[in-house]
Each structure stands twice: as structure tokens, then as C-alpha cells.
mmCIF file of C-alpha atoms (C1' of nucleotides) in Angstrom:
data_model
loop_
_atom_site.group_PDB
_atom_site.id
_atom_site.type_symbol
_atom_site.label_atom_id
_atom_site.label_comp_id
_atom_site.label_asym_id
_atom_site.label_seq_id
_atom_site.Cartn_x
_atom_site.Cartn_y
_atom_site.Cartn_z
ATOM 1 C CA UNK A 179 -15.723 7.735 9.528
ATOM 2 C CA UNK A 180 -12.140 5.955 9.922
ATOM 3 C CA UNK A 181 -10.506 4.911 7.464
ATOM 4 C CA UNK A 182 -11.876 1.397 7.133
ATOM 5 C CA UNK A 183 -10.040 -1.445 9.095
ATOM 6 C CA UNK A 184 -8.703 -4.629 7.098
ATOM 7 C CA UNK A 185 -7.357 -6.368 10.563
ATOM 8 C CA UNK A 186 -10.703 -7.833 11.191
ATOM 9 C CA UNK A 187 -11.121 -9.270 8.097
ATOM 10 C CA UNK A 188 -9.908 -13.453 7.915
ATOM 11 C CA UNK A 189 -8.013 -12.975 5.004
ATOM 12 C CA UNK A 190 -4.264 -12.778 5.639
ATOM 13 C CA UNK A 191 -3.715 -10.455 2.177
ATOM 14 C CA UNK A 192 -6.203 -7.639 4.075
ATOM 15 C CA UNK A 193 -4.587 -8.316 7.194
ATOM 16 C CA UNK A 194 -1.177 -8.071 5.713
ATOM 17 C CA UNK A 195 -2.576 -4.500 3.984
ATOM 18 C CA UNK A 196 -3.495 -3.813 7.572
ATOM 19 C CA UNK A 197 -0.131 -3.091 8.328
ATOM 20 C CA UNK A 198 1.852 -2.357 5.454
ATOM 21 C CA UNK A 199 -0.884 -0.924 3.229
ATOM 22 C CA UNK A 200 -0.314 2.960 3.960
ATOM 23 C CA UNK A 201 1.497 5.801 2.061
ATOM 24 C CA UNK A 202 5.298 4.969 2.674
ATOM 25 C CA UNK A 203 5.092 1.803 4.796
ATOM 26 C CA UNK A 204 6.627 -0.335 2.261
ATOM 27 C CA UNK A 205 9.052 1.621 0.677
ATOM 28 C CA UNK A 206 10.411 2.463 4.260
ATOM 29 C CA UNK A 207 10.608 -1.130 4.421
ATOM 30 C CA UNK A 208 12.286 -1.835 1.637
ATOM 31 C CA UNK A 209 14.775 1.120 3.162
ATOM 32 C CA UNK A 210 15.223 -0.916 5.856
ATOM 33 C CA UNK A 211 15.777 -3.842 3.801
ATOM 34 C CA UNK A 212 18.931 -1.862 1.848
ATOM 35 C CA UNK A 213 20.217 -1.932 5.232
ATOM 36 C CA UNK A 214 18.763 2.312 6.178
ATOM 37 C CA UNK A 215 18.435 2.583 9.373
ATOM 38 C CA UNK A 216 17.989 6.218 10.878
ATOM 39 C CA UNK A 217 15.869 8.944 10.561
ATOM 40 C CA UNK A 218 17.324 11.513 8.467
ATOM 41 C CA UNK A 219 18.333 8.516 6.337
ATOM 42 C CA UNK A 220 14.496 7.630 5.396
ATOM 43 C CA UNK A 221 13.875 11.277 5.125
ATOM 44 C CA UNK A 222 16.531 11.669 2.718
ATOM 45 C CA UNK A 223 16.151 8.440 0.404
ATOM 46 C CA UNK A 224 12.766 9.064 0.790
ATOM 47 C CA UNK A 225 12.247 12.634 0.472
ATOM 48 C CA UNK A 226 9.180 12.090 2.961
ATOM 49 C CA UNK A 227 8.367 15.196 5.281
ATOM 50 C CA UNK A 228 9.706 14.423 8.653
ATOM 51 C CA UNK A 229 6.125 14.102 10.459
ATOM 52 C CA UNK A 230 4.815 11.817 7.990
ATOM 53 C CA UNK A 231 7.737 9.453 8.368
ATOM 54 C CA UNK A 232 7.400 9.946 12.529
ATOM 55 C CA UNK A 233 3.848 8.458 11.949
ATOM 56 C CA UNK A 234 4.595 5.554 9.367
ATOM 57 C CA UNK A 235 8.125 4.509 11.669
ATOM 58 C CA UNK A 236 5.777 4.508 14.918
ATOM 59 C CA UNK A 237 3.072 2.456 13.250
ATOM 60 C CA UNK A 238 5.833 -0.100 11.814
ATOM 61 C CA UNK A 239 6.854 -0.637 15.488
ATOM 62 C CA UNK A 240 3.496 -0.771 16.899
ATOM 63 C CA UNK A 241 3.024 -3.349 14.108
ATOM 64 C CA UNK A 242 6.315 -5.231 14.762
ATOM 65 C CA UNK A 243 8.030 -4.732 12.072
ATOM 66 C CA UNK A 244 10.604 -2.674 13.526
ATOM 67 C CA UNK A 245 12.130 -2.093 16.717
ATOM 68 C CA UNK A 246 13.296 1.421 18.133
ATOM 69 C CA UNK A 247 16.496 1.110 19.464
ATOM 70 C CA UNK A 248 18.720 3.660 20.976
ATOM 71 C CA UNK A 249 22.334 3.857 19.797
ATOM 72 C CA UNK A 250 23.592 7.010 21.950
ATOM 73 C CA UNK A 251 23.165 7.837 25.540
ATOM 74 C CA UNK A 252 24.568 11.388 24.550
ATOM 75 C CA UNK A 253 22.753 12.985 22.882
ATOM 76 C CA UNK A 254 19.890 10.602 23.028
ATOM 77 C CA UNK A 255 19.763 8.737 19.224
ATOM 78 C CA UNK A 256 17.438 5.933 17.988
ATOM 79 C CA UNK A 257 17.630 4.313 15.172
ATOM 80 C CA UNK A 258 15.074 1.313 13.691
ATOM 81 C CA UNK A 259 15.982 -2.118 12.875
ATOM 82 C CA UNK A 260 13.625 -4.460 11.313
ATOM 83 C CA UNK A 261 12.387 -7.537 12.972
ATOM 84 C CA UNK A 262 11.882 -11.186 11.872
ATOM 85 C CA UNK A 263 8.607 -9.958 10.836
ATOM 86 C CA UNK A 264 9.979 -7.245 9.018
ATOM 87 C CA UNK A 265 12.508 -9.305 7.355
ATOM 88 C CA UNK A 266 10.314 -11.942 6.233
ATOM 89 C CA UNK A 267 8.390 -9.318 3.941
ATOM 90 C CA UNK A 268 11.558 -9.479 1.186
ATOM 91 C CA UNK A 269 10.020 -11.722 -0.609
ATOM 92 C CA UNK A 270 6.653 -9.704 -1.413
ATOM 93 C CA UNK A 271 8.983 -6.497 -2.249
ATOM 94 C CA UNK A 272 11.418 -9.070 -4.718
ATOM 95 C CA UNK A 273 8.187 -9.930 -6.626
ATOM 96 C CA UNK A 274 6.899 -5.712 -6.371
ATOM 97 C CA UNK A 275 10.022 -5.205 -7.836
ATOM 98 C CA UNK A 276 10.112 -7.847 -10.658
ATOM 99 C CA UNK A 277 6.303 -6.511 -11.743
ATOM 100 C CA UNK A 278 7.315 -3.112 -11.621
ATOM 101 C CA UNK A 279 10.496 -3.657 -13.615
ATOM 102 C CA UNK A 280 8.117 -5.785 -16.398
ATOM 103 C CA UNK A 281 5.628 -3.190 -16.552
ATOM 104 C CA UNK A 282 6.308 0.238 -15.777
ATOM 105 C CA UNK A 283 10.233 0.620 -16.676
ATOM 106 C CA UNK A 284 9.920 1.348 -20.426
ATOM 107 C CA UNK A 285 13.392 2.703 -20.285
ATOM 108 C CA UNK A 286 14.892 -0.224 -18.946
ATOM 109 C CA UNK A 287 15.239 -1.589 -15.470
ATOM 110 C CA UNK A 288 16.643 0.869 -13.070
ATOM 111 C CA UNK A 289 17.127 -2.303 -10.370
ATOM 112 C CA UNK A 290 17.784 -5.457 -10.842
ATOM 113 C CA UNK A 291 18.721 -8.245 -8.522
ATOM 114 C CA UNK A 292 21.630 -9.885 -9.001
ATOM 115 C CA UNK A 293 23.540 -13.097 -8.099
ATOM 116 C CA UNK A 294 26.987 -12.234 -6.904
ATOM 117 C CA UNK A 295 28.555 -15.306 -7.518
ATOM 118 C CA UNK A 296 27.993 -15.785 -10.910
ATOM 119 C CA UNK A 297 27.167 -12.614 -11.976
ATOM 120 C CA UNK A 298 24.062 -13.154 -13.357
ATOM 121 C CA UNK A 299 20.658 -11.481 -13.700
ATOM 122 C CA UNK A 300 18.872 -13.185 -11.135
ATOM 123 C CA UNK A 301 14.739 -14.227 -12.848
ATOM 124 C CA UNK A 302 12.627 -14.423 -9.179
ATOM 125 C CA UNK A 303 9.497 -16.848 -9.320
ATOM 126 C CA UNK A 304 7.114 -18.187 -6.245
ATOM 127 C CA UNK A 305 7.567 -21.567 -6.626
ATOM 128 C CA UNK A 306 5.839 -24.303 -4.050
ATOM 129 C CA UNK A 307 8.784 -25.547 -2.359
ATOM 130 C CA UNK A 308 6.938 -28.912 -1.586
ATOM 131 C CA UNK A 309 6.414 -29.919 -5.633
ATOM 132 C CA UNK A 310 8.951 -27.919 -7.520
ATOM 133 C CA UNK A 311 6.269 -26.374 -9.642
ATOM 134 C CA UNK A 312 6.002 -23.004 -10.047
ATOM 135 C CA UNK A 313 2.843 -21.330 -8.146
ATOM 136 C CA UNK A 314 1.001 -19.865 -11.436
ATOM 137 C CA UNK A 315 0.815 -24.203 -12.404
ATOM 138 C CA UNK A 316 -3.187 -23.977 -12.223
ATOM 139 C CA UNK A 317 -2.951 -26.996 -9.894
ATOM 140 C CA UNK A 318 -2.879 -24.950 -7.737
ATOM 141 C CA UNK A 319 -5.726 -22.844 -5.466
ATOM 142 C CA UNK A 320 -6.461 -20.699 -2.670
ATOM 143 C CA UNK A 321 -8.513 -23.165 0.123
ATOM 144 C CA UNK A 322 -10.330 -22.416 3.054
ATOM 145 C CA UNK A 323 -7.589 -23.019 6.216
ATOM 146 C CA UNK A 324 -8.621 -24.429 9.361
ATOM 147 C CA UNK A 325 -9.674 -21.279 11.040
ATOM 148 C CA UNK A 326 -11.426 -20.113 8.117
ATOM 149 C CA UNK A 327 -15.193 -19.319 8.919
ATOM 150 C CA UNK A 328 -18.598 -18.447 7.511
ATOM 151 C CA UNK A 329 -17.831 -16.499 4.102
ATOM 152 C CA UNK A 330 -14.423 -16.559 4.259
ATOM 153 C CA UNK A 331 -15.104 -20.543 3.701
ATOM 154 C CA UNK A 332 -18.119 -20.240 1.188
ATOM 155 C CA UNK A 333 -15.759 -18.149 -0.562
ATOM 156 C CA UNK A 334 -12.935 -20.424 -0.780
ATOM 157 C CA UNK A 335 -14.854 -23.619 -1.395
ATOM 158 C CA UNK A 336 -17.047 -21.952 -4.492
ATOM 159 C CA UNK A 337 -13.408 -21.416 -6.119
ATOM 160 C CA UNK A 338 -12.149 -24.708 -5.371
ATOM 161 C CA UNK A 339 -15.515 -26.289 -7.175
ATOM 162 C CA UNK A 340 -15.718 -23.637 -9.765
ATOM 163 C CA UNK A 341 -12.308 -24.422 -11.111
ATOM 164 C CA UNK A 342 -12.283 -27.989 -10.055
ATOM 165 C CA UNK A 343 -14.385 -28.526 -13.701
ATOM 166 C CA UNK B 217 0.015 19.664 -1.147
ATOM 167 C CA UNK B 218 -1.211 16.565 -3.521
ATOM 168 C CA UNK B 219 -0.073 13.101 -1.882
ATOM 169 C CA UNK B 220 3.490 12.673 -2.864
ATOM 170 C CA UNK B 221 3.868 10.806 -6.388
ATOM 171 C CA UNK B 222 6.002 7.880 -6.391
ATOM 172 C CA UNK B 223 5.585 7.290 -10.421
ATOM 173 C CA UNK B 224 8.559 9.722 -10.928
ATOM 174 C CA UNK B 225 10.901 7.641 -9.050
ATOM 175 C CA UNK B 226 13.253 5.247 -10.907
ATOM 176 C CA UNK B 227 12.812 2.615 -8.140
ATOM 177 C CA UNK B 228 10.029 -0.319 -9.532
ATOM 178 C CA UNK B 229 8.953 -1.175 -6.177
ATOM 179 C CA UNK B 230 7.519 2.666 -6.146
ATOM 180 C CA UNK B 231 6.645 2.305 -9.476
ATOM 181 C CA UNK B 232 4.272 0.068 -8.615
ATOM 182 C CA UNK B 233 3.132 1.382 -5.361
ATOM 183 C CA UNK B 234 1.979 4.540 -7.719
ATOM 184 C CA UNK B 235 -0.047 1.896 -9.287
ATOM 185 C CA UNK B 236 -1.635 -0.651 -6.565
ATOM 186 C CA UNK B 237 -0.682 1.645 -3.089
ATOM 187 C CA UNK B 238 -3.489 3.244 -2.387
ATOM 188 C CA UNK B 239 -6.418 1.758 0.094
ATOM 189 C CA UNK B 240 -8.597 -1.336 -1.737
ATOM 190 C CA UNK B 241 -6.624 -1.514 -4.296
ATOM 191 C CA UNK B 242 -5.093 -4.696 -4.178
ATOM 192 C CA UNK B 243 -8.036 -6.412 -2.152
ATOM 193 C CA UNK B 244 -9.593 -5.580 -5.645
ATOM 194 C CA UNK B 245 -7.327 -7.420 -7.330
ATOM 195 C CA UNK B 246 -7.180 -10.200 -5.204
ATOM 196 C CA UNK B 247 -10.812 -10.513 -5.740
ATOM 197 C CA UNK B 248 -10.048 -10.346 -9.677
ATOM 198 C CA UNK B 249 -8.000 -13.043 -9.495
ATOM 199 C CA UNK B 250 -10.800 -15.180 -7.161
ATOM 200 C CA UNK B 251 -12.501 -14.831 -10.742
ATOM 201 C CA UNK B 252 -15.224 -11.508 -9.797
ATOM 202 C CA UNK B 253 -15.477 -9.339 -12.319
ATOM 203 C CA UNK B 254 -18.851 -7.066 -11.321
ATOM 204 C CA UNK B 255 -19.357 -3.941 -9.382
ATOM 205 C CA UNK B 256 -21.790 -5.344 -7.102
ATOM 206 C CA UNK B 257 -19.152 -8.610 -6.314
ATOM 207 C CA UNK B 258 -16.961 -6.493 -5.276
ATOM 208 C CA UNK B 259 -18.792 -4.275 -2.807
ATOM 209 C CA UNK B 260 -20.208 -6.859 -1.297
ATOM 210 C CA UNK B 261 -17.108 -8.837 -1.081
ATOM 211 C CA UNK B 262 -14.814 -5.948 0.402
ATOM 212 C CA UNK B 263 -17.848 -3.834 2.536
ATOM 213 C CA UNK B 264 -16.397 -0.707 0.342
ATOM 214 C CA UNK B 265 -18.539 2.031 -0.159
ATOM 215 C CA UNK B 266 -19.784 2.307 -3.990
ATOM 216 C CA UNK B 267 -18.049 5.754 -4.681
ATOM 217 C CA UNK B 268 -14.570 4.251 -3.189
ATOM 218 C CA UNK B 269 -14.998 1.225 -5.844
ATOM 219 C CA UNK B 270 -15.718 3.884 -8.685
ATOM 220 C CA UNK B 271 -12.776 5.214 -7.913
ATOM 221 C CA UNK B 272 -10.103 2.404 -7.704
ATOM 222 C CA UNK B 273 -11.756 0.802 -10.490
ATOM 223 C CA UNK B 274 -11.090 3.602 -12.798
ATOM 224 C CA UNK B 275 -7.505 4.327 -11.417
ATOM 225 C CA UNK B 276 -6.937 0.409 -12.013
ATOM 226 C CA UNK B 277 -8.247 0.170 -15.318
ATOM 227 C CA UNK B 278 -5.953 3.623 -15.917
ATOM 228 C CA UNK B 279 -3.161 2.312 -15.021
ATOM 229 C CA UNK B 280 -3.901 -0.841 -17.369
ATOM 230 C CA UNK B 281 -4.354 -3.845 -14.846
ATOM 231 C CA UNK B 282 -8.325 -3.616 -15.821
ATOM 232 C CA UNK B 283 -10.155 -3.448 -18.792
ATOM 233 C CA UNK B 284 -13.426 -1.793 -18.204
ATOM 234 C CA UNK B 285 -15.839 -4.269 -20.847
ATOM 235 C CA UNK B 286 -20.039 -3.680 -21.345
ATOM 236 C CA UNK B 287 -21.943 -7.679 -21.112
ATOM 237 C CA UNK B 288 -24.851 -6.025 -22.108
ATOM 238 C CA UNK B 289 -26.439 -3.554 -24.014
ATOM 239 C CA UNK B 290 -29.834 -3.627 -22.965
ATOM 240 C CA UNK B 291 -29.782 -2.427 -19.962
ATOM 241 C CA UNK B 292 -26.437 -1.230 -20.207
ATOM 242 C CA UNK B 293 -24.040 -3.705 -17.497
ATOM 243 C CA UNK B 294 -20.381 -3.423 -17.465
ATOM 244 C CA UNK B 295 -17.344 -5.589 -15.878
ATOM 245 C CA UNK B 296 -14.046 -5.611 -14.949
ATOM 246 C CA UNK B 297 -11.810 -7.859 -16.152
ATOM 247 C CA UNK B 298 -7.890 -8.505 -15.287
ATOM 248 C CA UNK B 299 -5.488 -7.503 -18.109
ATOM 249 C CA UNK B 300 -1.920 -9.386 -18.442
ATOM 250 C CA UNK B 301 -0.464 -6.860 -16.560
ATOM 251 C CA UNK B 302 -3.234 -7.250 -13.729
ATOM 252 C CA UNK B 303 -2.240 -10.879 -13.717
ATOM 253 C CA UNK B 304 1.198 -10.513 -13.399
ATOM 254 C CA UNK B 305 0.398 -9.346 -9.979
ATOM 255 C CA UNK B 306 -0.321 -12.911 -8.390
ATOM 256 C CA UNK B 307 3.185 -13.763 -7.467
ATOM 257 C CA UNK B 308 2.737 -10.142 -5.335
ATOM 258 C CA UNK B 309 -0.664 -11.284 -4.026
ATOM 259 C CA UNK B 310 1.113 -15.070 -2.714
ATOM 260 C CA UNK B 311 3.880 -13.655 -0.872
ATOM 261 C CA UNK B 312 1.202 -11.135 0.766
ATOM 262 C CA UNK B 313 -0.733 -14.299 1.324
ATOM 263 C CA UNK B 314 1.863 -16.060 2.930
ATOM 264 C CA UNK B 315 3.349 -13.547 5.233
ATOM 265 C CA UNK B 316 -0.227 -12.962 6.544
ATOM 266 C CA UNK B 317 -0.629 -16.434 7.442
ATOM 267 C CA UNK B 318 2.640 -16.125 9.454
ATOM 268 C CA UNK B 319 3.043 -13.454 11.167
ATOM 269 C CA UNK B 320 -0.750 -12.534 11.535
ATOM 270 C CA UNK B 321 -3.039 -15.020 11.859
ATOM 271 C CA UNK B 322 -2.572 -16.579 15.538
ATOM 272 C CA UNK B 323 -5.819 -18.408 15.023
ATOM 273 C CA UNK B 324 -4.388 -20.227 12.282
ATOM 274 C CA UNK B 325 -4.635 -19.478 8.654
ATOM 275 C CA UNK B 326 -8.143 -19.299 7.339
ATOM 276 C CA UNK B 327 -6.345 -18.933 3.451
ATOM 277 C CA UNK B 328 -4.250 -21.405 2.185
ATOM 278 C CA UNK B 329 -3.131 -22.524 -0.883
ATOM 279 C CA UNK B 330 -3.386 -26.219 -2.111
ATOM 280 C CA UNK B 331 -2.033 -28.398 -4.328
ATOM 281 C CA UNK B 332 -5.544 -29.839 -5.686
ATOM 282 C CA UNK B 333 -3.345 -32.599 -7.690
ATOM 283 C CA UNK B 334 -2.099 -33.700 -4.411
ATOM 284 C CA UNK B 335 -3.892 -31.911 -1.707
ATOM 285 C CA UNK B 336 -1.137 -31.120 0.084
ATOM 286 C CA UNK B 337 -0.651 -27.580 1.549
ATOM 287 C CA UNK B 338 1.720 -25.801 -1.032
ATOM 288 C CA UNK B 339 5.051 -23.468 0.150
ATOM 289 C CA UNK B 340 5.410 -20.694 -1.277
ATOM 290 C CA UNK B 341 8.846 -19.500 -2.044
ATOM 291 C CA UNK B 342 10.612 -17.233 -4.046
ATOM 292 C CA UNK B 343 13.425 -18.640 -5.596
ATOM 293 C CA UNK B 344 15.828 -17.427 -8.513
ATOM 294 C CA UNK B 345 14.885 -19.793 -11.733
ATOM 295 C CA UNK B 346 18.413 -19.680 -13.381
ATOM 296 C CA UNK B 347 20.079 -20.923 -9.928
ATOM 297 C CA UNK B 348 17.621 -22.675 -8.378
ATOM 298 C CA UNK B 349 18.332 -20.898 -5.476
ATOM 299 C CA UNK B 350 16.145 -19.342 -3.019
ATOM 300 C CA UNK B 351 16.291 -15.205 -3.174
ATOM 301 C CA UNK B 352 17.069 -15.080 0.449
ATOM 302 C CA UNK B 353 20.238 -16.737 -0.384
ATOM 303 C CA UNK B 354 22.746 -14.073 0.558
ATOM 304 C CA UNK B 355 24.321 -14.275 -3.092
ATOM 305 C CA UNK B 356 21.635 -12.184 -3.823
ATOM 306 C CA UNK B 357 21.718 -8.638 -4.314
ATOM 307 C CA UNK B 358 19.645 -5.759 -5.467
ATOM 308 C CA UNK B 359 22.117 -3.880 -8.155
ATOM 309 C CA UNK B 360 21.514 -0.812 -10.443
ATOM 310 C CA UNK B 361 20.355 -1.861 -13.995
ATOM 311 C CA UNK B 362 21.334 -0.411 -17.106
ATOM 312 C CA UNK B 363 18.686 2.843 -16.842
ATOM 313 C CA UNK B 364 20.113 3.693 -13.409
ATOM 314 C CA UNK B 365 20.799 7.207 -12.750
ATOM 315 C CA UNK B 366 22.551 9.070 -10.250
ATOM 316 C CA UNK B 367 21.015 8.605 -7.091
ATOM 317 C CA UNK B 368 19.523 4.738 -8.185
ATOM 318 C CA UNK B 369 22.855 4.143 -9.407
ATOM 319 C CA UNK B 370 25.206 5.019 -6.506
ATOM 320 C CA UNK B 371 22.321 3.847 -3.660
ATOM 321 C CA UNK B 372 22.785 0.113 -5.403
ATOM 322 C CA UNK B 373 26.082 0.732 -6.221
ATOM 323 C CA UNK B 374 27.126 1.261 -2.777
ATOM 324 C CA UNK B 375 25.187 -1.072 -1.247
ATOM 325 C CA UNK B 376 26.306 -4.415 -3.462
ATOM 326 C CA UNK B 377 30.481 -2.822 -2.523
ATOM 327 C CA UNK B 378 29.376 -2.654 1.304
ATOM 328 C CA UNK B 379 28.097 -6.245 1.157
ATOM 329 C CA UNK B 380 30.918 -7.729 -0.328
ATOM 330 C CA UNK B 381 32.588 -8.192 2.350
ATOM 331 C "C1'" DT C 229 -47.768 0.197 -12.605
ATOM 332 C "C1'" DA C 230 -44.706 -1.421 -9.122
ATOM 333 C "C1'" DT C 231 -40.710 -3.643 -7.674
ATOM 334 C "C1'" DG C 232 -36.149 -5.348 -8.393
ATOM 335 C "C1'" DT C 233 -31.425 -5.384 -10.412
ATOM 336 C "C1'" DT C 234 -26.990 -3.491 -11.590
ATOM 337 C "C1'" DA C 235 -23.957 0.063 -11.903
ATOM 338 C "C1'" DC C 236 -23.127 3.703 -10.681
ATOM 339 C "C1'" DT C 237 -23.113 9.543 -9.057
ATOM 340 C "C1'" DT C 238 -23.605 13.365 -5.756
ATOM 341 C "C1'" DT C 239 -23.007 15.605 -1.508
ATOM 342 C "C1'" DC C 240 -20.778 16.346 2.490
ATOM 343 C "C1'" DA C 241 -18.181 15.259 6.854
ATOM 344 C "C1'" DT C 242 -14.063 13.388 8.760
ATOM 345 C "C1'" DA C 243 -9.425 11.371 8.516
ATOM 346 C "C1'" DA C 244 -4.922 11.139 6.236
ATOM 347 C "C1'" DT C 245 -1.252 13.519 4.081
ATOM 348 C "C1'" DG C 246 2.096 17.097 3.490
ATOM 349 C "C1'" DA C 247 4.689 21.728 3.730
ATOM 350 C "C1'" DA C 248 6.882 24.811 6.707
ATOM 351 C "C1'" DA C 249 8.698 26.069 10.708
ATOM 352 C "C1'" DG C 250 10.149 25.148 15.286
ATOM 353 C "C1'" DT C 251 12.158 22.147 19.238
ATOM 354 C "C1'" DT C 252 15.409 19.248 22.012
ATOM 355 C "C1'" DA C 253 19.706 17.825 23.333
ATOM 356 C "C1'" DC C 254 23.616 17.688 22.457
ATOM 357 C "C1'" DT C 255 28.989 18.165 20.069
ATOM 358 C "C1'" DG C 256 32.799 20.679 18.435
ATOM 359 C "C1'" DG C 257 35.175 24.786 17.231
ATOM 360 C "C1'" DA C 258 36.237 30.072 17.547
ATOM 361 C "C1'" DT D 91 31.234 31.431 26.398
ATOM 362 C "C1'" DC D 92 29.047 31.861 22.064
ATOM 363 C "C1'" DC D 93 27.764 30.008 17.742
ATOM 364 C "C1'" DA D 94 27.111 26.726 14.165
ATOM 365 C "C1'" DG D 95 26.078 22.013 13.225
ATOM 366 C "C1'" DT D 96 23.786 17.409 13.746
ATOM 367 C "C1'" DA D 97 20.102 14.100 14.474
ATOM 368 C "C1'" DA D 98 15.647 13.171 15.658
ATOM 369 C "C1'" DC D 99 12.044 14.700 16.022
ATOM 370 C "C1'" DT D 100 7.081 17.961 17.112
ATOM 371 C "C1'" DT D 101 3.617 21.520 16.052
ATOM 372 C "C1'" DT D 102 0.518 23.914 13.229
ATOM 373 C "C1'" DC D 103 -2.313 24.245 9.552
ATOM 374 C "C1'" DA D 104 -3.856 23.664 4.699
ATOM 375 C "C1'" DT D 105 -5.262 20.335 1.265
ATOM 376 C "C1'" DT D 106 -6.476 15.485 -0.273
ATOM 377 C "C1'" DA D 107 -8.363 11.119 0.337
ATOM 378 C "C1'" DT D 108 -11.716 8.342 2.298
ATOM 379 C "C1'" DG D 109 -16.311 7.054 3.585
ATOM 380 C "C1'" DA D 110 -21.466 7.245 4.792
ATOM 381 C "C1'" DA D 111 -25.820 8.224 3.047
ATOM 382 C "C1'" DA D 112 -28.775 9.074 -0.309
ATOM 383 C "C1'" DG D 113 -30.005 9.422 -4.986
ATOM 384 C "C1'" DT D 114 -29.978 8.280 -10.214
ATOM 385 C "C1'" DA D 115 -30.270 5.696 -14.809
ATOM 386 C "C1'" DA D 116 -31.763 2.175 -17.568
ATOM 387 C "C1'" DC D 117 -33.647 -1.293 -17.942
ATOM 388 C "C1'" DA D 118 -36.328 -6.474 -16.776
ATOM 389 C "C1'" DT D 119 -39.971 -8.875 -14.676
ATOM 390 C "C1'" DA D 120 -44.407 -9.607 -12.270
#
DNA sequence: TATGTTACTTTCATAATGAAAGTTACTGGA
DNA sequence: TCCAGTAACTTTCATTATGAAAGTAACATA
């Protein structure tokens, strides 16, 4: 009676959740992100208790979304250092961020981002990069992919023909 | 010794975790936005045991990304349908989608999302609409907004001075 | 009357989380 | 040499969260 797997599933949201869908995973990566890298540092921005983080920083390597690097011979230090993997999920905490700061900062946003250059609020959308248009256009769908199989594909195709009307 | 509550932070990515972080949660929305609404498309969809859905399907529609509506009175059936707010989590569910497809599906992806105008494959990106600019551009920067306190304030604070450089 | 459908609830075991305290391997100062 | 301090943890144990299995409610249909 595990906690039920979402690696074996085809869809790359539930294998995505696989990794990064525990207590802590993604806010340690967004840590990592603000450029934290050690352990009392995540304890501390984090107020986490120290075995919990031990578990979620072991399971973020294991996944490959950090690496474990020592930084002293004497006395023995590590610290962690995201990966291309790891770096590659900013855009998924930019858009957490933008929903959170639209719907559960009734005060006012506590964090914006901002373009340094001009100054400027910065207004993050997922845009296709092929067409220009951004992704919420309803031209666009979710599709089977070329390993997609059985239900994952039934699934897929019923959407495409459902909205297709 | 209640899981730690990240509602009370000021940060919106944690904000929203409080919201959408716990297990099935956001394969239940994803599913939402596929267009199910019903407690039995769901459970057969995600393999999640019927108290489980109960449970995330009242937290959802708590925390206002459901509304909870009857279709029919005699016998009494009831759905769940996505409020604004659970919409405004797409741009969230694409850049889960697409860092998925990257970095874990060696097979190939078996979701994609399509251009149905064109057919073409669409890219995902996250870019900042008043520049044009993608948000990994390095003039970007995460900055405390105008309800920053303490902690929020100097964390961003400090990070946007040490990035200057 | 029997079976099927949909949307659940109840009970109970196991796994995940968290608080508190302790450990390791040092460095630097009195 | 002794003691405090630092950084990165581990250990133990209580409490929550998750999940499997079975059951329930309120009907419709045959």
C-alpha cells in the first residue's frame, strides 16, 4: 500500500509529478533556482526539519535534478547544484508564481519578476514559439505523440475530435 | 505534527503549492481541462481510489478551482466543473507537459501539443509579453513586490543586488 | 424483483511527514 | 588541551496522509 506511482503512467504531466510532486520538492527547487545551495540554507529559507529535507535533497539527485557535490575536503561539506534538468523546470515555477500572485495574494504581490533593463514588471505567458500565438489560442490541443499507446491514444484522439466541431 | 502549511508564506509559488501540492491533485486538473467533469471519469482515468478522489475534490473545490454542480435531481448526480481560477492553471499544466516530454520520456513523447490550424507540433515557451523576450533571458529577475515583508523582501532584495553584477 | 449506474462513505492498514534530540568531523579561540 | 561553534546530517518516534476493500444511497431500467 505505496503511495501510488505516476512514473508508469505515459503522460509526461504524471511523470513530471513523479518527481517533483512531493511535500517540498519544488520549493527546494525553486531554492535552488534563487541560487541556495547548502543544507542549512534550505533548512533555513525553508524552515523544513532537517530529515525531511535529507529525504526530498536525496530523491532530487536520484531524480537528476541535482547533483551532490563536495566543496571541502576538511571537514567533509556538500553542497547541491541543480542540473540541466533541474534548470529547465523555471519555466513551470515562473507560471506557479504568476497564478499564485493572481489568485491567492489579496494583499498584493509579495514577488514579482522583473526586467532589469527596463525596469519593468515583467507579464509571463506560454506562448508557441513556432506561431507567435499564445498557447490558451484554442487552436491549439493536446495530441497523441508517437509513443503514445492504447488509452493514452484513445484519450488524446477523443479530444482532438470532440473539439475539432 | 500536521504537514507543514505553506498558505502562511508570502511566497506565491507556496501559495499555490498549499493549493494544488498534494498527491492527484493536479492530474485532476489536468483531466478537468481534457473536458471530464464526473466522479467516475476521473477514477477511472487516474486508477485513484474513490475515497482519495472525495478528498481532493473537496479540497479543490475549497480552495475555489472547482465548483461542485448537481445535473440531476432524480437520482441525485453531481459534477465538477473548472472555475476561472482552475483555468488559470493551464499555462502551469504546459510547462509540466513540456518538461516531461524532455527530460522523461526516452521513448518519445506520447503527449504533445498541436497546432490543429497547422498541424505542426507547437513550442511551448514562456516569454515576457511587454518585451517579447523569453523569461530565461537573464534580464530577468524575481524581485520583492510591493506586499513584501521582511524576510520576502531582503531574500529578493539581495538576490536582484548579487546578480547585478 | 433484480440488476445496473453514479457518486460516494466507512473502516482499517501502511506509508509519508515532522518534531526533537543526537551524531560526525572538523575549526578556531581560551 | 578543552570548549564552543559550524555544517551536514541521522535516529527515534508520534501523528497524518494515502490507499485497498467493502459497503451505501438513490435512483433507472428490464
Amino acid at each position: 500500500m505505496q503511495r501510488k506511482s505516476l512514473g508508469n503512467m505515459q503522460c509526461p504531466i504524471a511523470r513530471s509529478l513523479e518527481r517533483v510532486g512531493e511535500w517540498w520538492s519544488i520549493l527546494i527547487l525553486r531554492d535552488c533556482l534563487h541560487g541556495l545551495t547548502r543544507f542549512d540554507e534550505f533548512e533555513k529559507s525553508l524552515g523544513i526539519a532537517p530529515n525531511m529535507l535529507t529525504r526530498r535533497l536525496t530523491g532530487l539527485v536520484e531524480a537528476g535534478l541535482l547533483e551532490r557535490r563536495q566543496y571541502s575536503e576538511r571537514p567533509p561539506r556538500f553542497e547541491y547544484v541543480l542540473t540541466e534538468r533541474g534548470r529547465d523546470f523555471q519555466p513551470v515555477l515562473a507560471t506557479l508564481l504568476v497564478w499564485g500572485n493572481k489568485h491567492f495574494a489579496p494583499e498584493g504581490a509579495s514577488v514579482v519578476i522583473v526586467n532589469r533593463e527596463t525596469g519593468e514588471l515583467a507579464d509571463p505567458v506560454v506562448v508557441d514559439r513556432i506561431s507567435g500565438r499564445p498557447l490558451s489560442d484554442p487552436v491549439f490541443s493536446t495530441a497523441p505523440g508517437p509513443a503514445a499507446e492504447g488509452e493514452t491514444r484513445e484519450r488524446h484522439t477523443r479530444l482532438l475530435n470532440s473539439e475539432d466541431v
